PDB file of C-alpha atoms in Angstrom:
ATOM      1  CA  UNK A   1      -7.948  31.141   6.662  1.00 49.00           C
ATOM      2  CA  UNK A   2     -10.975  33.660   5.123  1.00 51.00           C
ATOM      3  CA  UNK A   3     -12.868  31.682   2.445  1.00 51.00           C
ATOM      4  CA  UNK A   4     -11.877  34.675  -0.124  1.00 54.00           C
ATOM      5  CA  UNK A   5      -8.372  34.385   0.792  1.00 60.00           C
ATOM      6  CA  UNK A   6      -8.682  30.585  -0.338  1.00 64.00           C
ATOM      7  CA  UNK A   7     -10.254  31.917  -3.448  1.00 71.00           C
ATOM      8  CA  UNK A   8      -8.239  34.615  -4.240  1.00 63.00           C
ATOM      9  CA  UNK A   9      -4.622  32.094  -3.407  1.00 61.00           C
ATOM     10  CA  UNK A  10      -6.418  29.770  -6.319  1.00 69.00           C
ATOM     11  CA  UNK A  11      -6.872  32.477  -8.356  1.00 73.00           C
ATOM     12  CA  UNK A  12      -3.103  32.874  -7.443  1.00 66.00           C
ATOM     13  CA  UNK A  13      -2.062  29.516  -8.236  1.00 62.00           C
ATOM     14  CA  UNK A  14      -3.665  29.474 -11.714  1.00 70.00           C
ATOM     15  CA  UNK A  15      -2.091  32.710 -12.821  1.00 72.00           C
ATOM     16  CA  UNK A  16       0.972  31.114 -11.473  1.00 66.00           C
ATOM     17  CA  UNK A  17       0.738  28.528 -14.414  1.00 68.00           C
ATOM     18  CA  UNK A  18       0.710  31.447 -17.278  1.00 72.00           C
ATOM     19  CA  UNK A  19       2.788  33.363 -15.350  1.00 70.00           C
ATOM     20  CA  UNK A  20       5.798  30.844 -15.800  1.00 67.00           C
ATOM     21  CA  UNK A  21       4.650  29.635 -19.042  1.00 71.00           C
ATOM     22  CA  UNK A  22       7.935  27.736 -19.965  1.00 73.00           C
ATOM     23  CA  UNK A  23       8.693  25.706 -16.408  1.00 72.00           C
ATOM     24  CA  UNK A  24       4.921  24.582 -16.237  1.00 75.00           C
ATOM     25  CA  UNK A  25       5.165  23.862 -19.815  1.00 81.00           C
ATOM     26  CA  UNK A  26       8.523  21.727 -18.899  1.00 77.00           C
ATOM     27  CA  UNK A  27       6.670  20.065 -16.090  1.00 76.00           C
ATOM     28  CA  UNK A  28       3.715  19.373 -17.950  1.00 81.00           C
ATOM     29  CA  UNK A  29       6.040  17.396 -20.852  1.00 84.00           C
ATOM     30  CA  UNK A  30       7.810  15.477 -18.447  1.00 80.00           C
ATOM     31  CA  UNK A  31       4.815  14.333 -16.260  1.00 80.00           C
ATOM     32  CA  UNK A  32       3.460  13.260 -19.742  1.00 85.00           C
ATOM     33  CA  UNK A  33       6.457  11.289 -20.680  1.00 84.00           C
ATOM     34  CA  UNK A  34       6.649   9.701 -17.322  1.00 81.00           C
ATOM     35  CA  UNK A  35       3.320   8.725 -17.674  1.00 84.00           C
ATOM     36  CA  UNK A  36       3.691   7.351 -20.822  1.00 87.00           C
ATOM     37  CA  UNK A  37       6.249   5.004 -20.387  1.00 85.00           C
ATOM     38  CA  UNK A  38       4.867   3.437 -17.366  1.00 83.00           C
ATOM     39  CA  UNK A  39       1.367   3.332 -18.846  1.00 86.00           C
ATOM     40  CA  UNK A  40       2.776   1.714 -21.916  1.00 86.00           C
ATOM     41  CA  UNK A  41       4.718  -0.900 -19.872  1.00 84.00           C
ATOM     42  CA  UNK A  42       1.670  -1.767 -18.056  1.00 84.00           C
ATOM     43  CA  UNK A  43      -0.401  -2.117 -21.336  1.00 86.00           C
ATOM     44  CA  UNK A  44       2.015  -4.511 -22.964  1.00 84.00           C
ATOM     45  CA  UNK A  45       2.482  -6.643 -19.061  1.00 83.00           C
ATOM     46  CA  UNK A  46      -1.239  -6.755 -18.724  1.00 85.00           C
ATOM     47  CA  UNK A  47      -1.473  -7.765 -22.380  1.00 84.00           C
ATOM     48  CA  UNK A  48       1.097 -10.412 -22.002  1.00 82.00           C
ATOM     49  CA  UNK A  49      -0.303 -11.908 -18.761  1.00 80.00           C
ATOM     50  CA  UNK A  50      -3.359 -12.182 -20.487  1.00 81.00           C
ATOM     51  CA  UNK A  51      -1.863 -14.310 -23.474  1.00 79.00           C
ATOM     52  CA  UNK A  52      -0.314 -16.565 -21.210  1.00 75.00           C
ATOM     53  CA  UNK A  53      -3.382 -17.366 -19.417  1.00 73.00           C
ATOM     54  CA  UNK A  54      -5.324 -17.718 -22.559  1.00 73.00           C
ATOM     55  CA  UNK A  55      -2.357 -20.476 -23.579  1.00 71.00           C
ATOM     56  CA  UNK A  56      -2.497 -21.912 -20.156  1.00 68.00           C
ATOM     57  CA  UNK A  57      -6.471 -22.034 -20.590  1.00 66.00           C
ATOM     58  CA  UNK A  58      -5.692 -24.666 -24.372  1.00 67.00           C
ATOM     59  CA  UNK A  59      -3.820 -27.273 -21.660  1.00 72.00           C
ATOM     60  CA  UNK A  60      -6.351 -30.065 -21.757  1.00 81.00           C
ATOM     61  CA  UNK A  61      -7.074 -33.009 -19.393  1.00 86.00           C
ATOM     62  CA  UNK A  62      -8.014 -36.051 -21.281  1.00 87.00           C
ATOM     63  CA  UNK A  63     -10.644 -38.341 -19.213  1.00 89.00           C
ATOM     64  CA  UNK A  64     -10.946 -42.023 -20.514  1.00 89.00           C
ATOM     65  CA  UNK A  65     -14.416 -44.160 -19.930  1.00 88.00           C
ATOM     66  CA  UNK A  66     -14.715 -47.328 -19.141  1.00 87.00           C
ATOM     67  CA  UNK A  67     -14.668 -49.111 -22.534  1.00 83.00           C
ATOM     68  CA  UNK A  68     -17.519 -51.371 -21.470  1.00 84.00           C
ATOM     69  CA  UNK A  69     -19.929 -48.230 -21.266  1.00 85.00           C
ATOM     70  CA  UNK A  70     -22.516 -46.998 -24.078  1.00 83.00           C
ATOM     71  CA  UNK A  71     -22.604 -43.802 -25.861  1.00 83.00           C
ATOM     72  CA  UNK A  72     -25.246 -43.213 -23.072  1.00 87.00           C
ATOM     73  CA  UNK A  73     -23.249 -43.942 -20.511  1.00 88.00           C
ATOM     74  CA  UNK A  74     -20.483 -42.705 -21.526  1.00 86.00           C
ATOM     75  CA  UNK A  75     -22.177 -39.123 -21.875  1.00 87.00           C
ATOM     76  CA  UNK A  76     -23.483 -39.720 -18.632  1.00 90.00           C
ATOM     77  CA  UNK A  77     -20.387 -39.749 -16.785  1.00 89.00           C
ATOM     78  CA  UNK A  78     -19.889 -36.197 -18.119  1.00 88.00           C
ATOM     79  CA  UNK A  79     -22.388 -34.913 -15.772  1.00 89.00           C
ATOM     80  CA  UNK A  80     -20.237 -36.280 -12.757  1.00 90.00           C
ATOM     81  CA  UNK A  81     -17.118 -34.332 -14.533  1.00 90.00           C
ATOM     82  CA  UNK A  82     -18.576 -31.313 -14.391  1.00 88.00           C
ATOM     83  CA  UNK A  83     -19.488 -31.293 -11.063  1.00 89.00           C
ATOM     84  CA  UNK A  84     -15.604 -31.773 -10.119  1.00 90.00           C
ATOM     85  CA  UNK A  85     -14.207 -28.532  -8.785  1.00 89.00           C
ATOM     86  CA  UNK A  86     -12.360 -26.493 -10.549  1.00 85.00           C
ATOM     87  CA  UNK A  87     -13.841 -28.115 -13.778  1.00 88.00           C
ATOM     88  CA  UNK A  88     -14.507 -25.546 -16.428  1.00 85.00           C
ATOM     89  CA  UNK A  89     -15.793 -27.941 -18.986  1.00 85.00           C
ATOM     90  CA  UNK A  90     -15.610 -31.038 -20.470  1.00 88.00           C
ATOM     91  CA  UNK A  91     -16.404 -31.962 -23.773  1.00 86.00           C
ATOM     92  CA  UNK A  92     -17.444 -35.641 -24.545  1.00 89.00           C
ATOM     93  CA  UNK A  93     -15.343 -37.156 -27.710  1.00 86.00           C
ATOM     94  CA  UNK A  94     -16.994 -40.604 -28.881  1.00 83.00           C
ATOM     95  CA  UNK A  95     -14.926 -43.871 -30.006  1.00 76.00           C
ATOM     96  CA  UNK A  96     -15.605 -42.955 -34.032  1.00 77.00           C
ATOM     97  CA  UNK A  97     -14.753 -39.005 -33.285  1.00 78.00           C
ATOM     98  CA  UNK A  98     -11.648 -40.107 -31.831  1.00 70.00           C
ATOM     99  CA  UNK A  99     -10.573 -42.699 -34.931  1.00 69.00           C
ATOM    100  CA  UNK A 100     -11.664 -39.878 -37.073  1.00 70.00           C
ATOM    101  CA  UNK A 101      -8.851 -37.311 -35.126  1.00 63.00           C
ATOM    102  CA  UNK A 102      -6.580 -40.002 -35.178  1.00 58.00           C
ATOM    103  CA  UNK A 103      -6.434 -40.165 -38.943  1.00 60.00           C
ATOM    104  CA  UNK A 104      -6.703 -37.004 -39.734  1.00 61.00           C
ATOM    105  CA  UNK A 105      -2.952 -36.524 -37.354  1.00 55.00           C
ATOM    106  CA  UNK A 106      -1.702 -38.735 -39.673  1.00 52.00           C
ATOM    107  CA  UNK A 107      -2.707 -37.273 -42.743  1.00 53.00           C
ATOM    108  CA  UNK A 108      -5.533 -39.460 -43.624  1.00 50.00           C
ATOM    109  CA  UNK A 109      -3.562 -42.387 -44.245  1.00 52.00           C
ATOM    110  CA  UNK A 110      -5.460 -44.918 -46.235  1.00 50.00           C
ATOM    111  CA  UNK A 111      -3.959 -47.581 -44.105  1.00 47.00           C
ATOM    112  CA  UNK A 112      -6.605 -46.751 -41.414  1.00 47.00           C
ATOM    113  CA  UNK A 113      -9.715 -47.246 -43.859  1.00 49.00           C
ATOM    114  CA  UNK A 114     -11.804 -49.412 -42.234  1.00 48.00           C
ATOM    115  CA  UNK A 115     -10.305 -49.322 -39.372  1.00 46.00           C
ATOM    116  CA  UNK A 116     -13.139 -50.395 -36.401  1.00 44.00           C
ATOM    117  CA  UNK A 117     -13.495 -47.982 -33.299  1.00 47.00           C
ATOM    118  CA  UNK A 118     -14.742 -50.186 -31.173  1.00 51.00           C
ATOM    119  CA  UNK A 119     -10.927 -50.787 -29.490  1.00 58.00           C
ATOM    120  CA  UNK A 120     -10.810 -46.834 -28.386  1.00 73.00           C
ATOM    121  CA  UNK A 121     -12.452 -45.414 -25.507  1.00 79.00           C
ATOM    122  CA  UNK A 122     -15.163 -42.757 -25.599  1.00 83.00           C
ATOM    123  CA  UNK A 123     -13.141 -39.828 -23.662  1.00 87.00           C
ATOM    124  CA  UNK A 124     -14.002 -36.298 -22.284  1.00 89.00           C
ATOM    125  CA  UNK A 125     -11.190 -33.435 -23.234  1.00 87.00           C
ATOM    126  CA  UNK A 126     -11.446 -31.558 -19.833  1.00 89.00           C
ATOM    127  CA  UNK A 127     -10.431 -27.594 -19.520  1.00 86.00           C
ATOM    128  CA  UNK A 128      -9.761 -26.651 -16.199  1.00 84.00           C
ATOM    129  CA  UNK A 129     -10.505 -23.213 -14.258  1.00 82.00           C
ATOM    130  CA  UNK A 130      -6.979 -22.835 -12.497  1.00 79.00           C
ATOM    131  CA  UNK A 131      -4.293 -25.180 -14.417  1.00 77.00           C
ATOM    132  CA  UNK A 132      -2.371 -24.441 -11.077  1.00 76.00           C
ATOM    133  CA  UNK A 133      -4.652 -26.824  -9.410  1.00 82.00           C
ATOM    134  CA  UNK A 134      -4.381 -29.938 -12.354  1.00 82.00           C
ATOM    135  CA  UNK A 135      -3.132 -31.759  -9.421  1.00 85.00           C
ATOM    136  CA  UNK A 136      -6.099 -32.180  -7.242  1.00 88.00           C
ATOM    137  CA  UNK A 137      -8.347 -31.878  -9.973  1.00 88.00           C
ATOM    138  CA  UNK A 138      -7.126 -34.813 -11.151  1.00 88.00           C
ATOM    139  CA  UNK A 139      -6.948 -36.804  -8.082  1.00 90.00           C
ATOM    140  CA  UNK A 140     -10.608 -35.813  -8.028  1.00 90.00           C
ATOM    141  CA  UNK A 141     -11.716 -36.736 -11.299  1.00 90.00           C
ATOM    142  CA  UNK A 142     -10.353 -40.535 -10.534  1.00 89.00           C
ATOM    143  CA  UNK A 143     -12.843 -40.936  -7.752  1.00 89.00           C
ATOM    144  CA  UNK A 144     -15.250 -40.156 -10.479  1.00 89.00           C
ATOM    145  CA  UNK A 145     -17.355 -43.440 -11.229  1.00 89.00           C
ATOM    146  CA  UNK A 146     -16.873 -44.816 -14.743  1.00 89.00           C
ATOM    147  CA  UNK A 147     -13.395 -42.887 -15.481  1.00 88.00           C
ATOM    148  CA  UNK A 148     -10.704 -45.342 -16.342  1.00 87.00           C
ATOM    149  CA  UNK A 149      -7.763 -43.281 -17.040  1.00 88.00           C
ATOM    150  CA  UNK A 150      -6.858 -39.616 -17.058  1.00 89.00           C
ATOM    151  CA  UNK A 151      -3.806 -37.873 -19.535  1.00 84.00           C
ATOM    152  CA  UNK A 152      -2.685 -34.423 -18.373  1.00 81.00           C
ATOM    153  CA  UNK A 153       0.665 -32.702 -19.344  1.00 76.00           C
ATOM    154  CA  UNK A 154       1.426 -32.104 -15.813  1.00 72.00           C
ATOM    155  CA  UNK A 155       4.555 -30.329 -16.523  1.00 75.00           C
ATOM    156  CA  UNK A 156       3.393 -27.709 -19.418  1.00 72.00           C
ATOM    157  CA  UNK A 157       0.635 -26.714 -16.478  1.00 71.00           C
ATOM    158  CA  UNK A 158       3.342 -26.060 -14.266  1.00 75.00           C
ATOM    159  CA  UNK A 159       5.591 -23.903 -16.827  1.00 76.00           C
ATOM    160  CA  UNK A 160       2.442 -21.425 -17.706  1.00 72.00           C
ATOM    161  CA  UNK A 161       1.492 -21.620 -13.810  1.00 75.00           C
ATOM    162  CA  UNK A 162       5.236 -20.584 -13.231  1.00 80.00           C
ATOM    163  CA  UNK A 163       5.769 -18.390 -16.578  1.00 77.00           C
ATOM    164  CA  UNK A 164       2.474 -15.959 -15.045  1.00 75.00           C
ATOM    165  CA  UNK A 165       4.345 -16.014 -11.474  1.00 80.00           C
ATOM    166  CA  UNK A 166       7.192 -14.361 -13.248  1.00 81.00           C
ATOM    167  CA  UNK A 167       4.912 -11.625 -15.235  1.00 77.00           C
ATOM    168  CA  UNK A 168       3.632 -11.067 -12.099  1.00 79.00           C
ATOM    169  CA  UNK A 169       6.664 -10.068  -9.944  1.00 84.00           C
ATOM    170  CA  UNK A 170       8.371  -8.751 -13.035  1.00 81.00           C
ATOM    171  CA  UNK A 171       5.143  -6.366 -13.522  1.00 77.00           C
ATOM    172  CA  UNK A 172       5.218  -4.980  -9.884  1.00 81.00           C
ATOM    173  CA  UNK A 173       9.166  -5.101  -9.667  1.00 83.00           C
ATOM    174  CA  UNK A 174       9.881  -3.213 -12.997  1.00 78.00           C
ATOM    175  CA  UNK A 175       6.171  -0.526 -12.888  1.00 74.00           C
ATOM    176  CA  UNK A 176       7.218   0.064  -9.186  1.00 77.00           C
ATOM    177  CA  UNK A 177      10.728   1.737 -10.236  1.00 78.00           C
ATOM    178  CA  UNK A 178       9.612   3.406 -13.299  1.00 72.00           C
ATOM    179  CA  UNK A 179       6.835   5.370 -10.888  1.00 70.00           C
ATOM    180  CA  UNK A 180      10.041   5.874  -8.646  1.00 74.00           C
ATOM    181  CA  UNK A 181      11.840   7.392 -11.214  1.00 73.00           C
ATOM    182  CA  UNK A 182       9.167   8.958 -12.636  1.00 67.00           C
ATOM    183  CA  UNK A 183       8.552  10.670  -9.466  1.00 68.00           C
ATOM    184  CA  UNK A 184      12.182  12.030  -8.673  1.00 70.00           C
ATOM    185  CA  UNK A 185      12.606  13.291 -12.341  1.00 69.00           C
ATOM    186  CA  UNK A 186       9.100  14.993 -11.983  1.00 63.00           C
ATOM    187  CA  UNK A 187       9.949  15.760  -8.054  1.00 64.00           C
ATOM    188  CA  UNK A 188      13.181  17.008  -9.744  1.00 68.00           C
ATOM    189  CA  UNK A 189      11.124  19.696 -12.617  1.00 64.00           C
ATOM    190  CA  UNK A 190       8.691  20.827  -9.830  1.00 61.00           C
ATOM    191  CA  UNK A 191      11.935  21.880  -7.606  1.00 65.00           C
ATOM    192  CA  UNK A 192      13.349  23.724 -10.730  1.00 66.00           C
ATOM    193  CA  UNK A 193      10.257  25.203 -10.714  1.00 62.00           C
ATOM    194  CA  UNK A 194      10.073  26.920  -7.060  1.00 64.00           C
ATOM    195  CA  UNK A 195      13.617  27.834  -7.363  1.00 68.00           C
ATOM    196  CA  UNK A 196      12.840  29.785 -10.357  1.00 66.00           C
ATOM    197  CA  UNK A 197      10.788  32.048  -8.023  1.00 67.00           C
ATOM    198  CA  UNK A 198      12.842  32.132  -4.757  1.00 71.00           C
ATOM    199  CA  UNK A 199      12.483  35.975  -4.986  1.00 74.00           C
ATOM    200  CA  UNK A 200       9.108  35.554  -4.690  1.00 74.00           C
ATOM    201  CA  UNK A 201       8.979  33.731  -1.877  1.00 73.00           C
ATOM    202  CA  UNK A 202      11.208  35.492  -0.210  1.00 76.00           C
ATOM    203  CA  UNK A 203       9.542  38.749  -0.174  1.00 77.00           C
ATOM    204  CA  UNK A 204       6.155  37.093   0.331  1.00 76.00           C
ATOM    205  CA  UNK A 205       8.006  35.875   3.410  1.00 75.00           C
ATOM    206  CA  UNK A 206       9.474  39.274   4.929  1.00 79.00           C
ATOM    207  CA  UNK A 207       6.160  41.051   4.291  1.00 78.00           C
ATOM    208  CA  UNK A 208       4.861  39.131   6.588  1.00 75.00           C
ATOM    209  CA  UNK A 209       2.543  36.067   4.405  1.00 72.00           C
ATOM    210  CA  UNK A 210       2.767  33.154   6.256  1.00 73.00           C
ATOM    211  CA  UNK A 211       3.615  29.770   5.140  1.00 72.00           C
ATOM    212  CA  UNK A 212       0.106  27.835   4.394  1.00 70.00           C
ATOM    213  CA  UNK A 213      -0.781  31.825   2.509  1.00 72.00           C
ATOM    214  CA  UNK A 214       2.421  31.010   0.111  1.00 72.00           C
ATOM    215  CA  UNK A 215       2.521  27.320   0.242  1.00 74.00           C
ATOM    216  CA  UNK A 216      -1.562  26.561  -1.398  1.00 75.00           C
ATOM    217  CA  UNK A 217      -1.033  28.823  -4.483  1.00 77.00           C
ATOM    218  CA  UNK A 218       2.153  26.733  -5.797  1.00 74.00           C
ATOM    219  CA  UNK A 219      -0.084  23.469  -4.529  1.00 76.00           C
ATOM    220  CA  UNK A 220      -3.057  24.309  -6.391  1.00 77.00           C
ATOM    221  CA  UNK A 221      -0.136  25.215  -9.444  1.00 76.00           C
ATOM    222  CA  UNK A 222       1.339  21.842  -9.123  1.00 76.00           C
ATOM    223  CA  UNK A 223      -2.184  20.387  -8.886  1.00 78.00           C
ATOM    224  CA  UNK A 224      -3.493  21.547 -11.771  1.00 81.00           C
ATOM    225  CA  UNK A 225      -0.516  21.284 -13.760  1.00 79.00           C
ATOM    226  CA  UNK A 226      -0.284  17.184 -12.830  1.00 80.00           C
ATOM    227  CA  UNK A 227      -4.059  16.669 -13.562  1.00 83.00           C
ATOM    228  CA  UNK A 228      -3.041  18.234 -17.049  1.00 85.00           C
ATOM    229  CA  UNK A 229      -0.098  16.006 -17.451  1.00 85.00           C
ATOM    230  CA  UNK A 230      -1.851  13.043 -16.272  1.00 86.00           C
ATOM    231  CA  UNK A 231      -4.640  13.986 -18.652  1.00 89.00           C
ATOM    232  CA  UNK A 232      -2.848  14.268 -22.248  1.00 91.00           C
ATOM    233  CA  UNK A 233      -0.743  11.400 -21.236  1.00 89.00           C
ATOM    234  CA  UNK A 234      -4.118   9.049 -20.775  1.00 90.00           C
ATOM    235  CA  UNK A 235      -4.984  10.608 -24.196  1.00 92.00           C
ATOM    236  CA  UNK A 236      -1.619  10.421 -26.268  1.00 92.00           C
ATOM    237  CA  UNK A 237      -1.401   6.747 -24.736  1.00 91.00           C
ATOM    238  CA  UNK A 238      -5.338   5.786 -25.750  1.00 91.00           C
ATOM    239  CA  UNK A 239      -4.245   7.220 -29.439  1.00 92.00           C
ATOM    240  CA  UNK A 240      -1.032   5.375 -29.352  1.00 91.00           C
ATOM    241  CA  UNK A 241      -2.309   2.148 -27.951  1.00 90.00           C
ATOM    242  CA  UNK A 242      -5.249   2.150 -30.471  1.00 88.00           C
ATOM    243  CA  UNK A 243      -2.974   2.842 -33.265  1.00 88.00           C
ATOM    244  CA  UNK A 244      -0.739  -0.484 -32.416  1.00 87.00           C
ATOM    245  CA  UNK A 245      -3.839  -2.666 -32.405  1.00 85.00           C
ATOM    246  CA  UNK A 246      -4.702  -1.447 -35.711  1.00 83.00           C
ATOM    247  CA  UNK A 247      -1.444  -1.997 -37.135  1.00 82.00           C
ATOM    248  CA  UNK A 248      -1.381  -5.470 -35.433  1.00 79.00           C
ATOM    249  CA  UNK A 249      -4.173  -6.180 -37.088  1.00 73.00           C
ATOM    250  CA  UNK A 250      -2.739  -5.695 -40.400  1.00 75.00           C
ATOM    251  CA  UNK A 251       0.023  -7.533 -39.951  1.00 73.00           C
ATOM    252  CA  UNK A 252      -1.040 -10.670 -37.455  1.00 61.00           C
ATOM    253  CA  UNK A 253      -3.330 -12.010 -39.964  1.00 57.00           C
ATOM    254  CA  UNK A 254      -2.539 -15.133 -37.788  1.00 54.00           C
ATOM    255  CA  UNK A 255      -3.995 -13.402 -34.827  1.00 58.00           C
ATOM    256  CA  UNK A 256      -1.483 -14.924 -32.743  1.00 58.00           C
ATOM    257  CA  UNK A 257      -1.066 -11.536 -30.440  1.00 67.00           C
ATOM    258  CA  UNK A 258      -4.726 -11.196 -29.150  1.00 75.00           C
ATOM    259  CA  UNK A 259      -4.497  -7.619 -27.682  1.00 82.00           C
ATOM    260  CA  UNK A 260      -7.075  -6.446 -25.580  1.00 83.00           C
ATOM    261  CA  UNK A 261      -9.005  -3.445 -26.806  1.00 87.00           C
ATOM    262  CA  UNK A 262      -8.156  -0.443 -24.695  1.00 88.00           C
ATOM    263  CA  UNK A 263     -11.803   0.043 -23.161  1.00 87.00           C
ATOM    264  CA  UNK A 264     -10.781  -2.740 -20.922  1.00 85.00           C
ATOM    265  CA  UNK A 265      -8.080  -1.326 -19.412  1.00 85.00           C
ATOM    266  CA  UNK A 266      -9.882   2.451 -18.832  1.00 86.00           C
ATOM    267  CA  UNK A 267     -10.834   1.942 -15.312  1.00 86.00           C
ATOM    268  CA  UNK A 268      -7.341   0.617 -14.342  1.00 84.00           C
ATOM    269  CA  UNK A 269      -5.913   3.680 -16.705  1.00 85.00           C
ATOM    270  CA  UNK A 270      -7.745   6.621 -15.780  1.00 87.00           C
ATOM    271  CA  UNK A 271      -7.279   5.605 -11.433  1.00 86.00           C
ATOM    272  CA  UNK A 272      -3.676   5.018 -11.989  1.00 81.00           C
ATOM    273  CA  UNK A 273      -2.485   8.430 -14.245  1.00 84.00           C
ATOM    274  CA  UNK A 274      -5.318  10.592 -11.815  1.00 84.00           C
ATOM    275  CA  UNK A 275      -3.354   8.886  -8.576  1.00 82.00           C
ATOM    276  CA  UNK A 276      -0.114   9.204 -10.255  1.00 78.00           C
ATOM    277  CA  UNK A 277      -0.988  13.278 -11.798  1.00 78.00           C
ATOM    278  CA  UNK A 278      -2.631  14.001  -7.858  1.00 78.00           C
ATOM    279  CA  UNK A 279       0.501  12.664  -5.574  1.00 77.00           C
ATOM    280  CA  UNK A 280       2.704  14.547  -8.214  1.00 73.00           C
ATOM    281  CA  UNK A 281       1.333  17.436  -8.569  1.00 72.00           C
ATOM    282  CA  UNK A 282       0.763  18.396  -4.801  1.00 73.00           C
ATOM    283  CA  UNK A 283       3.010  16.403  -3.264  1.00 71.00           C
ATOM    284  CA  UNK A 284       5.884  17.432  -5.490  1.00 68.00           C
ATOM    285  CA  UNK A 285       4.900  21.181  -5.295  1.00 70.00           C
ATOM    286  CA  UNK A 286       4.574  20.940  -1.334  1.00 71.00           C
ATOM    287  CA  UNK A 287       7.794  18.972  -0.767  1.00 69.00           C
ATOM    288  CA  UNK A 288       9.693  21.200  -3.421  1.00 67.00           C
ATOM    289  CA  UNK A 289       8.765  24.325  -1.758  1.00 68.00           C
ATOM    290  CA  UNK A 290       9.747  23.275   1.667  1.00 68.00           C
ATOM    291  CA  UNK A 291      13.215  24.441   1.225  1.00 65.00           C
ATOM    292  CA  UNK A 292      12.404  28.004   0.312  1.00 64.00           C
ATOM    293  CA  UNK A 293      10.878  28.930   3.106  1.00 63.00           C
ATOM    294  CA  UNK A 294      13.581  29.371   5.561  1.00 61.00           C
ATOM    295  CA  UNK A 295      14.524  33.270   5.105  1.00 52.00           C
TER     296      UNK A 295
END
């Protein structure tokens, strides 16, 4: 094909869009819906996941020292601690920082006044890197000389480790058919589209045009029109998503829904809608005007 015919069939396909003002309007507002809702979804999932690994992040391992060790020593052993895998910190607690804790649990009972520390152990409150792996870490942290005895809520790492799983496959499973439905609603418009202009086609096809001449002025079309959709919807959904955290922030005066701001999801955003807007837009238009051009 002549390099001015390509020109002149873009030229084509963009005139197509003004020229049927109301179906590429129609397919415009329903690639931006589409959009939206499965953007959306995978704000809040991502947001969610998120939380739950920032909760999963407050399970603590405590690590007892040997009661016989100084304040020295005891800070010593810290240095071994961190050098465990999978260790993301540790954070010494001495014997009068732990009586002091104690007390305060119990509402600063007078009954504890005077109270010697002496009996308690210094300790080390231990976050880990992957909660998953509290297991080993802990089998590892035993070898560790000094360390005595080690608490960890075994079974709250293993409901946040299993909670995430779920997110996870609930993300995938449930974004996966939205884009599927998405697609053959979309797939659907686009189809509406060509058969609005079957006349077109057809006497495009008897005059002798042949099928790549018809086919790359309703691809460009469907192109341009998805790149559009996919473009407002990134924008309606940045508005949107902005104007949640701002309302959130109003009313969580607890802060007890951390969302992310929406900078940190515009990489993930803007490849997703342009994938999403491409594969619609000329893979809808291409498939959809298959059927017409059998005259």
């Amino acid at each position: 094909m002549k390099i001015n015919n390509i020109g002149y069939l873009m030229k084509e396909g963009i005139r197509g869009i003004f020229l049927h003002g109301f179906m590429s309007f129609a397919a415009v507002c329903v690639t931006v819906a589409c959009l939206l809702i499965v953007g959306g979804f995978s704000c809040l999932m991502y947001n969610l996941s998120i939380m739950v690994e920032d909760l999963n992040k407050t399970n603590q391992v405590m690590v007892y020292v040997d009661e016989n060790y100084t304040d020295a020593e005891a800070r010593s052993v810290g240095t071994l601690i961190n050098k465990v895998d999978n260790v993301f910190q540790a954070t010494f607690v001495s014997r009068e920082e732990a009586l002091e804790d104690f007390v305060a649990d119990h509402g600063g009972d007078s009954a504890f006044v005077g109270v010697d520390a002496n009996p308690l152990r210094h300790r080390f409150v231990v976050l880990l890197e992957d909660n998953s792996l509290i297991e080993q870490t802990v089998a590892q942290l035993q070898k560790v000389e000094g360390v005595v005895k080690i608490s960890a809520a075994y079974e709250l790492a293993q409901g946040f480790t299993t909670l995430q799983d779920v997110l996870h496959i609930a993300s995938i499973a449930v974004i996966g058919v939205l884009l599927l439905v998405s697609l053959l609603i979309i797939s659907n418009t686009v189809k509406l589209a060509m058969y609005d202009r079957r006349d077109e086609i057809a006497i495009m096809k008897m005059v002798g045009a042949t099928n790549g001449f018809i086919r790359l002025p309703y691809v460009v079309e469907g192109f341009t029109l998805g790149m559009i959709g996919a473009g407002l919807a990134f924008g309606v959904l940045w508005l949107l998503y902005d104007a949640l955290l701002g309302r959130l922030a109003s009313v969580d005066t607890l802060q007890l829904l951390n969302f992310v701001p929406f900078q940190e999801l515009l990489l993930p955003m803007i490849s997703i809608f342009c994938a999403a807007g491409l594969f619609v837009g000329i893979v809808g238009s291409w498939t959809s005007i298959r059927k017409f051009m059998d005259v």
